[in-house]
Structure formats: C-alpha cells, structure tokens
C-alpha positions as a Markdown table, in Angstrom:
| # | Residue | x | y | z |
|---|---|---|---|---|
| 1 | Unk | -19.6 | -10.7 | 38.5 |
| 2 | Unk | -21.4 | -10.0 | 35.3 |
| 3 | Unk | -20.1 | -7.6 | 32.9 |
| 4 | Unk | -23.7 | -5.9 | 32.8 |
| 5 | Unk | -23.8 | -2.5 | 34.3 |
| 6 | Unk | -25.3 | -2.4 | 38.0 |
| 7 | Unk | -28.5 | -0.5 | 36.8 |
| 8 | Unk | -29.3 | -3.6 | 34.5 |
| 9 | Unk | -28.4 | -6.2 | 37.1 |
| 10 | Unk | -30.8 | -4.5 | 39.5 |
| 11 | Unk | -33.6 | -4.2 | 37.2 |
| 12 | Unk | -36.6 | -5.6 | 38.7 |
| 13 | Unk | -38.9 | -8.4 | 37.2 |
| 14 | Unk | -42.1 | -7.8 | 39.0 |
| 15 | Unk | -44.2 | -5.0 | 40.3 |
| 16 | Unk | -43.4 | -6.0 | 43.9 |
| 17 | Unk | -39.8 | -5.2 | 43.4 |
| 18 | Unk | -40.4 | -1.9 | 41.6 |
| 19 | Unk | -39.6 | 1.3 | 43.4 |
| 20 | Unk | -41.6 | 4.6 | 42.9 |
| 21 | Unk | -44.5 | 5.6 | 40.6 |
| 22 | Unk | -47.1 | 4.4 | 43.3 |
| 23 | Unk | -49.8 | 6.2 | 41.2 |
| 24 | Unk | -49.3 | 3.7 | 38.4 |
| 25 | Unk | -48.2 | 0.5 | 40.0 |
| 26 | Unk | -49.3 | 0.6 | 43.6 |
| 27 | Unk | -52.0 | -1.7 | 44.8 |
| 28 | Unk | -54.7 | 0.8 | 43.3 |
| 29 | Unk | -52.5 | 2.1 | 40.5 |
| 30 | Unk | -54.2 | 2.2 | 37.2 |
| 31 | Unk | -51.5 | 0.5 | 35.3 |
| 32 | Unk | -51.3 | -2.5 | 37.8 |
| 33 | Unk | -55.1 | -2.8 | 37.4 |
| 34 | Unk | -55.1 | -2.9 | 33.7 |
| 35 | Unk | -52.4 | -5.6 | 33.7 |
| 36 | Unk | -54.1 | -7.6 | 36.4 |
| 37 | Unk | -57.3 | -7.6 | 34.2 |
| 38 | Unk | -55.3 | -8.2 | 31.0 |
| 39 | Unk | -56.7 | -5.2 | 29.6 |
| 40 | Unk | -53.3 | -3.9 | 28.2 |
| 41 | Unk | -53.5 | -1.0 | 25.8 |
| 42 | Unk | -50.8 | 0.9 | 23.8 |
| 43 | Unk | -49.0 | 3.2 | 26.2 |
| 44 | Unk | -46.7 | 6.2 | 26.1 |
| 45 | Unk | -44.5 | 6.5 | 29.3 |
| 46 | Unk | -43.7 | 10.2 | 29.7 |
| 47 | Unk | -41.1 | 11.1 | 32.4 |
| 48 | Unk | -37.7 | 12.1 | 33.3 |
| 49 | Unk | -34.5 | 9.9 | 32.7 |
| 50 | Unk | -33.9 | 7.1 | 35.1 |
| 51 | Unk | -37.5 | 6.9 | 36.6 |
| 52 | Unk | -38.2 | 3.4 | 35.4 |
| 53 | Unk | -39.9 | 3.6 | 32.0 |
| 54 | Unk | -38.0 | 0.7 | 30.3 |
| 55 | Unk | -38.3 | -1.5 | 33.3 |
| 56 | Unk | -42.0 | -1.0 | 33.6 |
| 57 | Unk | -42.2 | -2.1 | 29.9 |
| 58 | Unk | -40.3 | -5.3 | 30.6 |
| 59 | Unk | -42.5 | -6.1 | 33.6 |
| 60 | Unk | -45.6 | -5.6 | 31.5 |
| 61 | Unk | -44.2 | -7.9 | 29.1 |
| 62 | Unk | -43.4 | -10.7 | 31.5 |
| 63 | Unk | -46.9 | -10.2 | 33.3 |
| 64 | Unk | -48.9 | -10.5 | 30.1 |
| 65 | Unk | -46.6 | -13.4 | 28.5 |
| 66 | Unk | -46.1 | -11.2 | 25.7 |
| 67 | Unk | -43.3 | -11.3 | 23.1 |
| 68 | Unk | -41.1 | -8.3 | 23.8 |
| 69 | Unk | -39.2 | -6.3 | 21.3 |
| 70 | Unk | -37.0 | -3.5 | 22.4 |
| 71 | Unk | -36.3 | -0.7 | 19.8 |
| 72 | Unk | -34.3 | 2.5 | 20.1 |
| 73 | Unk | -35.5 | 5.2 | 17.9 |
| 74 | Unk | -31.9 | 6.5 | 17.7 |
| 75 | Unk | -30.7 | 3.3 | 16.0 |
| 76 | Unk | -33.9 | 1.6 | 14.5 |
| 77 | Unk | -35.7 | 2.4 | 11.2 |
| 78 | Unk | -38.8 | 1.5 | 9.4 |
| 79 | Unk | -37.4 | -1.5 | 7.8 |
| 80 | Unk | -36.9 | -3.1 | 11.2 |
| 81 | Unk | -40.4 | -2.2 | 12.2 |
| 82 | Unk | -41.8 | -3.9 | 9.3 |
| 83 | Unk | -39.9 | -7.1 | 10.1 |
| 84 | Unk | -41.2 | -7.1 | 13.7 |
| 85 | Unk | -44.8 | -6.4 | 12.5 |
| 86 | Unk | -44.6 | -9.4 | 10.0 |
| 87 | Unk | -43.2 | -11.6 | 12.9 |
| 88 | Unk | -46.1 | -10.3 | 15.4 |
| 89 | Unk | -48.7 | -11.2 | 12.7 |
| 90 | Unk | -47.4 | -14.7 | 12.4 |
| 91 | Unk | -47.1 | -15.1 | 16.3 |
| 92 | Unk | -50.6 | -14.0 | 16.8 |
| 93 | Unk | -52.0 | -16.3 | 14.1 |
| 94 | Unk | -50.0 | -19.3 | 15.1 |
| 95 | Unk | -50.1 | -19.2 | 18.8 |
| 96 | Unk | -52.3 | -16.4 | 19.9 |
| 97 | Unk | -49.4 | -14.4 | 21.5 |
| 98 | Unk | -49.3 | -10.7 | 21.9 |
| 99 | Unk | -46.3 | -8.8 | 20.8 |
| 100 | Unk | -45.2 | -5.8 | 22.7 |
| 101 | Unk | -43.0 | -3.3 | 20.7 |
| 102 | Unk | -41.2 | -1.0 | 23.2 |
| 103 | Unk | -39.7 | 2.1 | 21.5 |
| 104 | Unk | -37.3 | 3.9 | 23.6 |
| 105 | Unk | -37.1 | 7.7 | 22.9 |
| 106 | Unk | -40.1 | 7.6 | 20.6 |
| 107 | Unk | -40.0 | 11.3 | 20.2 |
| 108 | Unk | -36.9 | 10.7 | 18.0 |
| 109 | Unk | -38.9 | 9.0 | 15.3 |
| 110 | Unk | -40.1 | 11.5 | 12.5 |
| 111 | Unk | -43.6 | 11.9 | 11.5 |
| 112 | Unk | -43.3 | 9.3 | 8.7 |
| 113 | Unk | -41.8 | 6.6 | 11.0 |
| 114 | Unk | -44.6 | 7.2 | 13.6 |
| 115 | Unk | -47.2 | 6.9 | 10.9 |
| 116 | Unk | -45.9 | 3.5 | 10.2 |
| 117 | Unk | -47.2 | 2.2 | 13.5 |
| 118 | Unk | -50.7 | 3.4 | 13.0 |
| 119 | Unk | -52.6 | 0.5 | 11.2 |
| 120 | Unk | -50.7 | -2.1 | 13.3 |
| 121 | Unk | -51.7 | -0.4 | 16.6 |
| 122 | Unk | -55.2 | 0.2 | 15.3 |
| 123 | Unk | -55.9 | -3.6 | 14.6 |
| 124 | Unk | -54.0 | -4.9 | 17.6 |
| 125 | Unk | -51.2 | -6.6 | 15.6 |
| 126 | Unk | -48.7 | -5.0 | 18.2 |
| 127 | Unk | -49.1 | -3.5 | 21.7 |
| 128 | Unk | -46.9 | -0.3 | 21.4 |
| 129 | Unk | -45.0 | 1.1 | 24.4 |
| 130 | Unk | -43.3 | 4.3 | 23.8 |
| 131 | Unk | -41.0 | 6.0 | 26.3 |
| 132 | Unk | -40.1 | 9.6 | 26.0 |
| 133 | Unk | -38.7 | 12.4 | 28.1 |
| 134 | Unk | -40.3 | 15.0 | 26.1 |
| 135 | Unk | -43.9 | 16.3 | 26.0 |
| 136 | Unk | -45.9 | 13.8 | 23.9 |
| 137 | Unk | -48.1 | 16.6 | 23.0 |
| 138 | Unk | -45.5 | 18.2 | 20.9 |
| 139 | Unk | -43.4 | 15.2 | 19.9 |
| 140 | Unk | -45.8 | 12.3 | 19.1 |
| 141 | Unk | -48.3 | 12.8 | 16.1 |
| 142 | Unk | -52.0 | 13.3 | 16.9 |
| 143 | Unk | -53.4 | 10.1 | 15.4 |
| 144 | Unk | -50.9 | 7.8 | 17.2 |
| 145 | Unk | -51.1 | 9.8 | 20.4 |
| 146 | Unk | -55.0 | 9.2 | 20.2 |
| 147 | Unk | -54.5 | 5.6 | 20.1 |
| 148 | Unk | -52.3 | 5.4 | 23.0 |
| 149 | Unk | -52.8 | 6.0 | 26.9 |
| 150 | Unk | -50.3 | 8.5 | 28.3 |
| 151 | Unk | -48.9 | 7.7 | 31.8 |
| 152 | Unk | -47.0 | 10.5 | 33.3 |
| 153 | Unk | -44.1 | 9.2 | 35.4 |
| 154 | Unk | -42.4 | 11.3 | 38.2 |
| 155 | Unk | -38.9 | 11.9 | 39.0 |
| 156 | Unk | -38.0 | 9.4 | 41.8 |
| 157 | Unk | -38.0 | 10.9 | 45.4 |
| 158 | Unk | -35.0 | 10.7 | 47.8 |
| 159 | Unk | -36.6 | 7.9 | 49.7 |
| 160 | Unk | -37.1 | 5.9 | 46.5 |
| 161 | Unk | -33.5 | 6.6 | 45.5 |
| 162 | Unk | -32.3 | 5.5 | 48.7 |
| 163 | Unk | -33.9 | 2.3 | 48.5 |
| 164 | Unk | -32.4 | 1.6 | 45.1 |
| 165 | Unk | -29.1 | 2.6 | 46.3 |
| 166 | Unk | -29.2 | 0.2 | 49.2 |
| 167 | Unk | -29.9 | -2.6 | 46.8 |
| 168 | Unk | -26.9 | -1.5 | 44.8 |
| 169 | Unk | -24.6 | -1.4 | 47.9 |
| 170 | Unk | -25.7 | -4.9 | 48.8 |
| 171 | Unk | -25.1 | -6.1 | 45.3 |
| 172 | Unk | -21.6 | -4.6 | 45.3 |
| 173 | Unk | -20.9 | -5.7 | 48.8 |
| 174 | Unk | -19.5 | -2.4 | 49.6 |
| 175 | Unk | -19.9 | 0.1 | 52.6 |
| 176 | Unk | -21.1 | 3.7 | 52.2 |
| 177 | Unk | -20.7 | 6.4 | 54.7 |
| 178 | Unk | -23.9 | 8.1 | 55.5 |
| 179 | Unk | -23.0 | 11.5 | 54.3 |
| 180 | Unk | -21.5 | 10.1 | 51.1 |
| 181 | Unk | -24.8 | 8.2 | 50.4 |
| 182 | Unk | -26.9 | 11.3 | 51.0 |
| 183 | Unk | -24.7 | 13.2 | 48.5 |
| 184 | Unk | -25.1 | 10.5 | 46.0 |
| 185 | Unk | -28.9 | 10.5 | 46.4 |
| 186 | Unk | -29.0 | 14.4 | 46.2 |
| 187 | Unk | -26.7 | 14.6 | 43.2 |
| 188 | Unk | -28.6 | 12.0 | 41.1 |
| 189 | Unk | -31.5 | 14.4 | 40.5 |
| 190 | Unk | -34.1 | 11.7 | 40.9 |
| 191 | Unk | -32.5 | 9.4 | 38.1 |
| 192 | Unk | -31.9 | 5.8 | 39.4 |
| 193 | Unk | -29.6 | 4.9 | 36.5 |
| 194 | Unk | -27.5 | 7.9 | 37.3 |
| 195 | Unk | -27.4 | 7.0 | 41.0 |
| 196 | Unk | -26.3 | 3.4 | 40.3 |
| 197 | Unk | -23.7 | 4.4 | 37.6 |
| 198 | Unk | -22.0 | 6.7 | 40.3 |
| 199 | Unk | -22.1 | 4.1 | 42.8 |
| 200 | Unk | -20.5 | 1.6 | 40.6 |
| 201 | Unk | -17.8 | 3.9 | 39.7 |
| 202 | Unk | -17.2 | 4.8 | 43.3 |
| 203 | Unk | -17.1 | 1.2 | 44.2 |
| 204 | Unk | -14.1 | 0.6 | 41.8 |
| 205 | Unk | -12.3 | 3.2 | 43.9 |
| 206 | Unk | -12.9 | 1.9 | 47.4 |
| 207 | Unk | -14.7 | -0.8 | 49.3 |
| 208 | Unk | -15.4 | 1.8 | 51.9 |
| 209 | Unk | -17.0 | 4.5 | 50.0 |
| 210 | Unk | -16.6 | 8.1 | 51.5 |
| 211 | Unk | -17.9 | 11.5 | 50.4 |
| 212 | Unk | -14.7 | 12.1 | 48.4 |
| 213 | Unk | -15.1 | 9.0 | 46.5 |
| 214 | Unk | -18.6 | 10.0 | 45.5 |
| 215 | Unk | -17.5 | 13.5 | 44.5 |
| 216 | Unk | -14.8 | 12.0 | 42.2 |
| 217 | Unk | -17.2 | 9.8 | 40.6 |
| 218 | Unk | -19.5 | 12.4 | 39.9 |
| 219 | Unk | -17.3 | 15.2 | 38.7 |
| 220 | Unk | -20.1 | 17.3 | 38.1 |
| 221 | Unk | -23.9 | 17.1 | 38.8 |
| 222 | Unk | -25.9 | 16.8 | 35.6 |
| 223 | Unk | -28.8 | 19.1 | 35.5 |
| 224 | Unk | -32.2 | 17.7 | 33.7 |
| 225 | Unk | -32.4 | 20.3 | 31.1 |
| 226 | Unk | -32.9 | 20.2 | 27.3 |
| 227 | Unk | -32.3 | 23.4 | 25.6 |
| 228 | Unk | -35.0 | 22.8 | 23.0 |
| 229 | Unk | -37.4 | 20.6 | 24.9 |
| 230 | Unk | -40.1 | 21.1 | 27.5 |
| 231 | Unk | -37.8 | 21.6 | 30.5 |
| 232 | Unk | -36.4 | 24.5 | 28.6 |
| 233 | Unk | -39.7 | 26.1 | 28.2 |
| 234 | Unk | -40.8 | 25.2 | 31.7 |
| 235 | Unk | -37.8 | 27.1 | 33.2 |
| 236 | Unk | -38.1 | 30.2 | 31.3 |
| 237 | Unk | -41.7 | 30.2 | 32.0 |
| 238 | Unk | -40.9 | 29.9 | 35.7 |
| 239 | Unk | -38.2 | 32.8 | 35.4 |
| 240 | Unk | -40.8 | 35.1 | 33.8 |
| 241 | Unk | -43.6 | 34.4 | 36.2 |
| 242 | Unk | -41.2 | 34.8 | 39.3 |
| 243 | Unk | -40.0 | 38.2 | 38.1 |
| 244 | Unk | -43.9 | 39.0 | 37.3 |
| 245 | Unk | -44.6 | 38.0 | 41.0 |
| 246 | Unk | -41.8 | 40.3 | 42.2 |
| 247 | Unk | -39.8 | 37.4 | 43.7 |
| 248 | Unk | -36.1 | 38.1 | 43.1 |
| 249 | Unk | -34.8 | 35.0 | 44.7 |
| 250 | Unk | -36.8 | 32.7 | 42.5 |
| 251 | Unk | -35.8 | 34.9 | 39.5 |
| 252 | Unk | -32.1 | 34.5 | 40.3 |
| 253 | Unk | -32.5 | 30.8 | 40.9 |
| 254 | Unk | -34.3 | 30.0 | 37.6 |
| 255 | Unk | -31.7 | 32.3 | 35.8 |
| 256 | Unk | -28.9 | 30.1 | 37.2 |
| 257 | Unk | -30.9 | 26.9 | 36.2 |
| 258 | Unk | -30.9 | 27.9 | 32.6 |
| 259 | Unk | -27.2 | 29.1 | 32.6 |
| 260 | Unk | -26.0 | 25.9 | 34.3 |
| 261 | Unk | -27.9 | 23.7 | 32.0 |
| 262 | Unk | -26.1 | 25.1 | 29.2 |
| 263 | Unk | -28.4 | 27.8 | 27.7 |
| 264 | Unk | -27.1 | 30.6 | 25.8 |
| 265 | Unk | -26.8 | 33.7 | 27.9 |
| 266 | Unk | -27.9 | 35.8 | 25.1 |
| 267 | Unk | -31.2 | 34.0 | 24.9 |
| 268 | Unk | -31.7 | 34.6 | 28.5 |
| 269 | Unk | -30.9 | 38.3 | 28.0 |
| 270 | Unk | -33.3 | 38.4 | 25.1 |
| 271 | Unk | -36.1 | 37.2 | 27.2 |
| 272 | Unk | -35.5 | 39.5 | 30.0 |
| 273 | Unk | -35.5 | 42.4 | 27.5 |
| 274 | Unk | -39.0 | 41.2 | 26.5 |
| 275 | Unk | -40.1 | 41.1 | 30.1 |
| 276 | Unk | -38.8 | 44.7 | 30.7 |
| 277 | Unk | -41.5 | 46.0 | 28.2 |
| 278 | Unk | -44.2 | 43.3 | 28.7 |
| 279 | Unk | -44.6 | 43.4 | 32.4 |
| 280 | Unk | -42.8 | 46.8 | 33.5 |
| 281 | Unk | -43.2 | 49.1 | 30.6 |
| 282 | Unk | -43.3 | 52.7 | 31.5 |
| 283 | Unk | -43.7 | 52.0 | 35.2 |
| 284 | Unk | -39.9 | 52.1 | 35.0 |
| 285 | Unk | -38.4 | 53.1 | 31.7 |
| 286 | Unk | -34.8 | 52.5 | 33.0 |
| 287 | Unk | -35.7 | 48.6 | 33.0 |
| 288 | Unk | -35.6 | 48.4 | 29.3 |
| 289 | Unk | -32.2 | 50.4 | 29.0 |
| 290 | Unk | -30.8 | 48.3 | 31.6 |
| 291 | Unk | -31.9 | 45.0 | 29.8 |
| 292 | Unk | -30.4 | 46.1 | 26.7 |
| 293 | Unk | -27.2 | 47.1 | 28.2 |
| 294 | Unk | -27.0 | 43.7 | 30.0 |
| 295 | Unk | -27.4 | 41.9 | 26.7 |
| 296 | Unk | -24.6 | 44.0 | 25.2 |
| 297 | Unk | -22.4 | 43.3 | 28.2 |
| 298 | Unk | -23.2 | 39.5 | 27.8 |
| 299 | Unk | -22.4 | 39.6 | 24.1 |
| 300 | Unk | -18.9 | 41.2 | 25.1 |
| 301 | Unk | -18.0 | 38.9 | 27.9 |
| 302 | Unk | -19.7 | 35.7 | 27.4 |
| 303 | Unk | -19.9 | 33.0 | 30.1 |
| 304 | Unk | -19.2 | 32.5 | 32.9 |
| 305 | Unk | -18.4 | 36.3 | 33.4 |
| 306 | Unk | -21.8 | 37.5 | 32.3 |
| 307 | Unk | -23.9 | 35.3 | 34.7 |
| 308 | Unk | -23.6 | 37.9 | 37.6 |
| 309 | Unk | -25.0 | 40.6 | 35.1 |
| 310 | Unk | -28.0 | 38.3 | 34.2 |
| 311 | Unk | -28.5 | 37.8 | 38.0 |
| 312 | Unk | -28.3 | 41.4 | 38.5 |
| 313 | Unk | -30.9 | 42.2 | 35.8 |
| 314 | Unk | -33.3 | 39.6 | 36.9 |
| 315 | Unk | -33.3 | 40.9 | 40.4 |
| 316 | Unk | -33.9 | 44.5 | 39.2 |
| 317 | Unk | -36.7 | 43.4 | 37.0 |
| 318 | Unk | -38.3 | 41.3 | 39.7 |
| 319 | Unk | -38.2 | 44.4 | 42.1 |
| 320 | Unk | -39.3 | 46.9 | 39.6 |
| 321 | Unk | -42.9 | 48.3 | 39.6 |
| 322 | Unk | -45.1 | 46.4 | 37.2 |
| 323 | Unk | -47.3 | 47.8 | 34.4 |
| 324 | Unk | -48.4 | 45.5 | 31.4 |
| 325 | Unk | -50.4 | 48.4 | 29.8 |
| 326 | Unk | -48.0 | 48.4 | 26.7 |
| 327 | Unk | -48.3 | 44.6 | 26.3 |
| 328 | Unk | -52.2 | 44.8 | 26.5 |
| 329 | Unk | -52.4 | 47.7 | 24.2 |
| 330 | Unk | -50.3 | 45.8 | 21.7 |
| 331 | Unk | -52.7 | 42.9 | 21.6 |
| 332 | Unk | -55.7 | 45.2 | 21.2 |
| 333 | Unk | -54.4 | 47.3 | 18.5 |
| 334 | Unk | -53.1 | 44.3 | 16.7 |
| 335 | Unk | -56.3 | 42.7 | 16.7 |
| 336 | Unk | -58.0 | 45.9 | 15.1 |
| 337 | Unk | -55.2 | 46.1 | 12.5 |
| 338 | Unk | -56.0 | 42.4 | 11.6 |
| 339 | Unk | -59.8 | 43.0 | 11.7 |
| 340 | Unk | -60.1 | 46.1 | 9.8 |
| 341 | Unk | -57.0 | 46.0 | 7.6 |
| 342 | Unk | -55.8 | 49.1 | 5.7 |
| 343 | Unk | -58.2 | 51.8 | 7.2 |
| 344 | Unk | -57.5 | 55.0 | 5.3 |
| 345 | Unk | -55.3 | 57.6 | 7.1 |
| 346 | Unk | -57.4 | 60.7 | 8.0 |
| 347 | Unk | -56.5 | 63.3 | 5.2 |
| 348 | Unk | -55.2 | 65.8 | 7.6 |
| 349 | Unk | -52.5 | 63.4 | 8.8 |
| 350 | Unk | -51.3 | 62.6 | 5.4 |
| 351 | Unk | -48.0 | 63.8 | 3.8 |
| 352 | Unk | -48.3 | 66.3 | 1.1 |
| 353 | Unk | -45.1 | 66.6 | -0.9 |
| 354 | Unk | -46.7 | 67.6 | -4.0 |
| 355 | Unk | -49.2 | 70.4 | -5.2 |
| 356 | Unk | -51.8 | 67.8 | -6.4 |
| 357 | Unk | -51.8 | 66.1 | -3.0 |
| 358 | Unk | -52.5 | 69.3 | -1.3 |
| 359 | Unk | -55.2 | 70.1 | -3.7 |
| 360 | Unk | -57.0 | 67.1 | -2.9 |
| 361 | Unk | -56.8 | 67.7 | 0.9 |
| 362 | Unk | -53.7 | 66.1 | 2.1 |
| 363 | Unk | -52.7 | 67.7 | 5.3 |
| 364 | Unk | -55.4 | 70.0 | 5.4 |
| 365 | Unk | -56.7 | 71.4 | 8.7 |
| 366 | Unk | -53.8 | 69.5 | 10.6 |
| 367 | Unk | -52.8 | 71.5 | 13.7 |
| 368 | Unk | -49.1 | 71.5 | 14.4 |
| 369 | Unk | -49.3 | 70.5 | 18.1 |
| 370 | Unk | -46.4 | 72.9 | 19.2 |
| 371 | Unk | -48.5 | 75.9 | 18.1 |
| 372 | Unk | -51.5 | 74.9 | 20.2 |
| 373 | Unk | -52.3 | 74.6 | 23.8 |
| 374 | Unk | -53.4 | 71.3 | 25.4 |
| 375 | Unk | -56.8 | 72.6 | 25.8 |
| 376 | Unk | -56.9 | 73.7 | 22.0 |
| 377 | Unk | -55.9 | 70.1 | 21.0 |
| 378 | Unk | -58.4 | 68.2 | 23.3 |
| 379 | Unk | -60.8 | 67.5 | 20.6 |
| 380 | Unk | -58.3 | 66.4 | 18.0 |
| 381 | Unk | -58.5 | 63.0 | 16.6 |
| 382 | Unk | -55.8 | 60.9 | 14.9 |
| 383 | Unk | -57.2 | 57.4 | 14.5 |
| 384 | Unk | -59.0 | 56.4 | 11.3 |
| 385 | Unk | -62.6 | 57.4 | 11.3 |
| 386 | Unk | -63.8 | 53.9 | 11.9 |
| 387 | Unk | -61.9 | 53.8 | 15.1 |
| 388 | Unk | -62.7 | 57.0 | 16.5 |
| 389 | Unk | -62.7 | 56.9 | 20.3 |
| 390 | Unk | -61.0 | 53.6 | 20.6 |
| 391 | Unk | -58.7 | 53.4 | 23.5 |
| 392 | Unk | -55.8 | 50.9 | 23.7 |
| 393 | Unk | -53.4 | 52.2 | 26.3 |
| 394 | Unk | -54.4 | 52.3 | 29.9 |
| 395 | Unk | -51.4 | 53.1 | 32.1 |
| 396 | Unk | -51.6 | 52.0 | 35.5 |
| 397 | Unk | -51.6 | 54.8 | 38.3 |
| 398 | Unk | -48.4 | 54.8 | 40.4 |
| 399 | Unk | -49.3 | 53.7 | 44.0 |
C-alpha cells in the first residue's frame, strides 16, 4: 500500500465523487455551474477543517485543465509567489493555459503578502483560490476580498462522514463494529480528515475495529476552537445571549465549550463580570459581587478546579432578573460627553478650597442634601445647564 495518508489516497478527483457541500457542487450548485460554463473566478473557500476546501480546489483545476500550484501560507513567501506569477504569464502567452494558485490558510499571509496578489488577480494572470478557517472579512484585505467570490463551506454532516468512513473501511480492508463507527463519526466533529486519520490509526491496531480501538486512537476529542478566531467570538456571543435569554443549560454548555477548548478561565470570568452589570445591573446587585468573587476564586485555583465555579456563576446570571438600564444609561451619557465636551460644572457644585473661589461663587447656594427633605430637594438640578432635564437612567420596574 502507498505511504500516503488515507485521507490523501481517498481524495476525490471529480465532483461526482465529492461528498458534502451540495449547495456548491450539487447539480444546481453555483460552483459546479460556474465550472461547467468555464466562468471560473478567483475564489475564497471559508469553512471548518476537513470539509473539502483543498479537494475542491484540485477538482476545479482538473475540470478546467488549468495548471495547479499549491501554496501553504505557513511555509511560502512573496519570492515564491513571484516565481509562480512569472511562470503563469509565460504559460498563458505560449499555451493559453490558466494557472490556479491555491493558497491554503490564506489568512496567515500578512497584508503586504496579500497585496502582492492584487495586480495579477486583477488582470487574470492567475486564478486565486484561497482556503481559510477564519472569517475572511477580518483576515483578508478588502481589495483582495472584493476581487474574489467567497464560498462558505459547511461542517460535514454525520451522513456525509459516514459515507467517507465507509470508503476508508473498504480501502483498508477492515471491519468496524457499528458502535465503533458511530463513535468515530461523532468524535470527528465534521472533519473528514480527522475521521480518516483516526480510522487509519485504529486499523493498525486491529483488522476488526471495536469501540475500544477507536477510543485508543482518538485519546481525546478535538474541539473546533480558536482562542483568537471567529469561533471564540461566536461562542462567547452565544454564552452572553443564552444568559440574557435566561437559559441556564445553554449558558453552562457554552461556558464548558470555552473551557474545554482551552480558553483562559479568567477571560470567561471577566466576561461574566461584564454581563452582571450590562444585563442584570441593579435588578440583582448580588450578581456583580458573585461575579467578582468567582473571578478571584478562579485566580486562586485555576483549571480544572474553577470550572464548577464558572458553571455556578453562569447558571446564577442566567436565572437572575434582567435590567440593562445601566448599560443604556452609559451609552446615552457617553454620547453627550462626546458631543458636548467639557460643559461647565454648575458653580454650586464646584469645590471651593480657597477664599477667591468662594468669592466668585464656587459652592454658592449648594444644599447639603442631608439637611433637607426630599420634598425640599425635588427642584434641585445637578447636570450642566445645557443638559438640564436630561434623563439617562430608567430602571425597570420589578415584576
């Protein structure tokens, strides 16, 4: 058998063999139609690991009879790009052949490196196909992004992964028990490469693969989670919105997703502190105290011991009464501060530590609140004159 990994041996060469991404390569898929009409444009494939980005790029090259260069943004630089572009120009002039430059992990190229592609994509010297697991809106420069069509690829379904695993089983000439195959599919997290790698390791252990063989091959499930990428922000957003929607179970789940993905427990705790003021506020003033205490406890203990404390806090915040009045008030007052700048503080509110200050009116007519009744103070104003009557804080009435 070849020394190539199983995932590479099973890589499809045609759309008919490709599994998944029906919205792109099915009979009515937009990508398939573009290829069939020979209307290929520069493309960026955005999707999770193991969903078929590289495979699709190779199929496109085969279908369009184009010369194919595979670059990795991790190991390739501008000098290599220049060589490929020079060869692409020559190939196009002499033979009329298109050149597809496939760049895996294009988000790892910096701005200067991405800029280098622009003129060549613009005039059609190369057809650029980039692949990224990160949101291209954040990771690909605007001018390059505007010259490419972004195709969003989905994580493979269990049914898709099952088909791919079956091909691997046939290729390796092994048997896999039903529960072992299901566990393999579940553990792969929609990643075909991951599933085939696990299967290949398990096949080295036994020709009749049982659940224990898959467990040994996996060791530990790998969560799709990038602590500085989009999935990080998607998950913290889901946590925040689950608590805001008073769903403790979802809040607990997303808290554990972040912790199991390797996020800093202190980061999670800081976000929960923020939530306690932004979405609960004075509806339950205990929430902020508990959040700060949890942060301190996490600092003392660290992971894994502090995980249960974050779960406890997330559940408490989800079930607490909600009031975003402080958050709204902050935004309104901040807007006025920016718009009106340093408005003069009313003279009666100013500190008067010197005789001169007192003589020019600092502190004059100020009513010391403890010496007056609520009724006597009802007409007192404290905002700058230009903002008299302005209201920022509207606490919600307790139901």
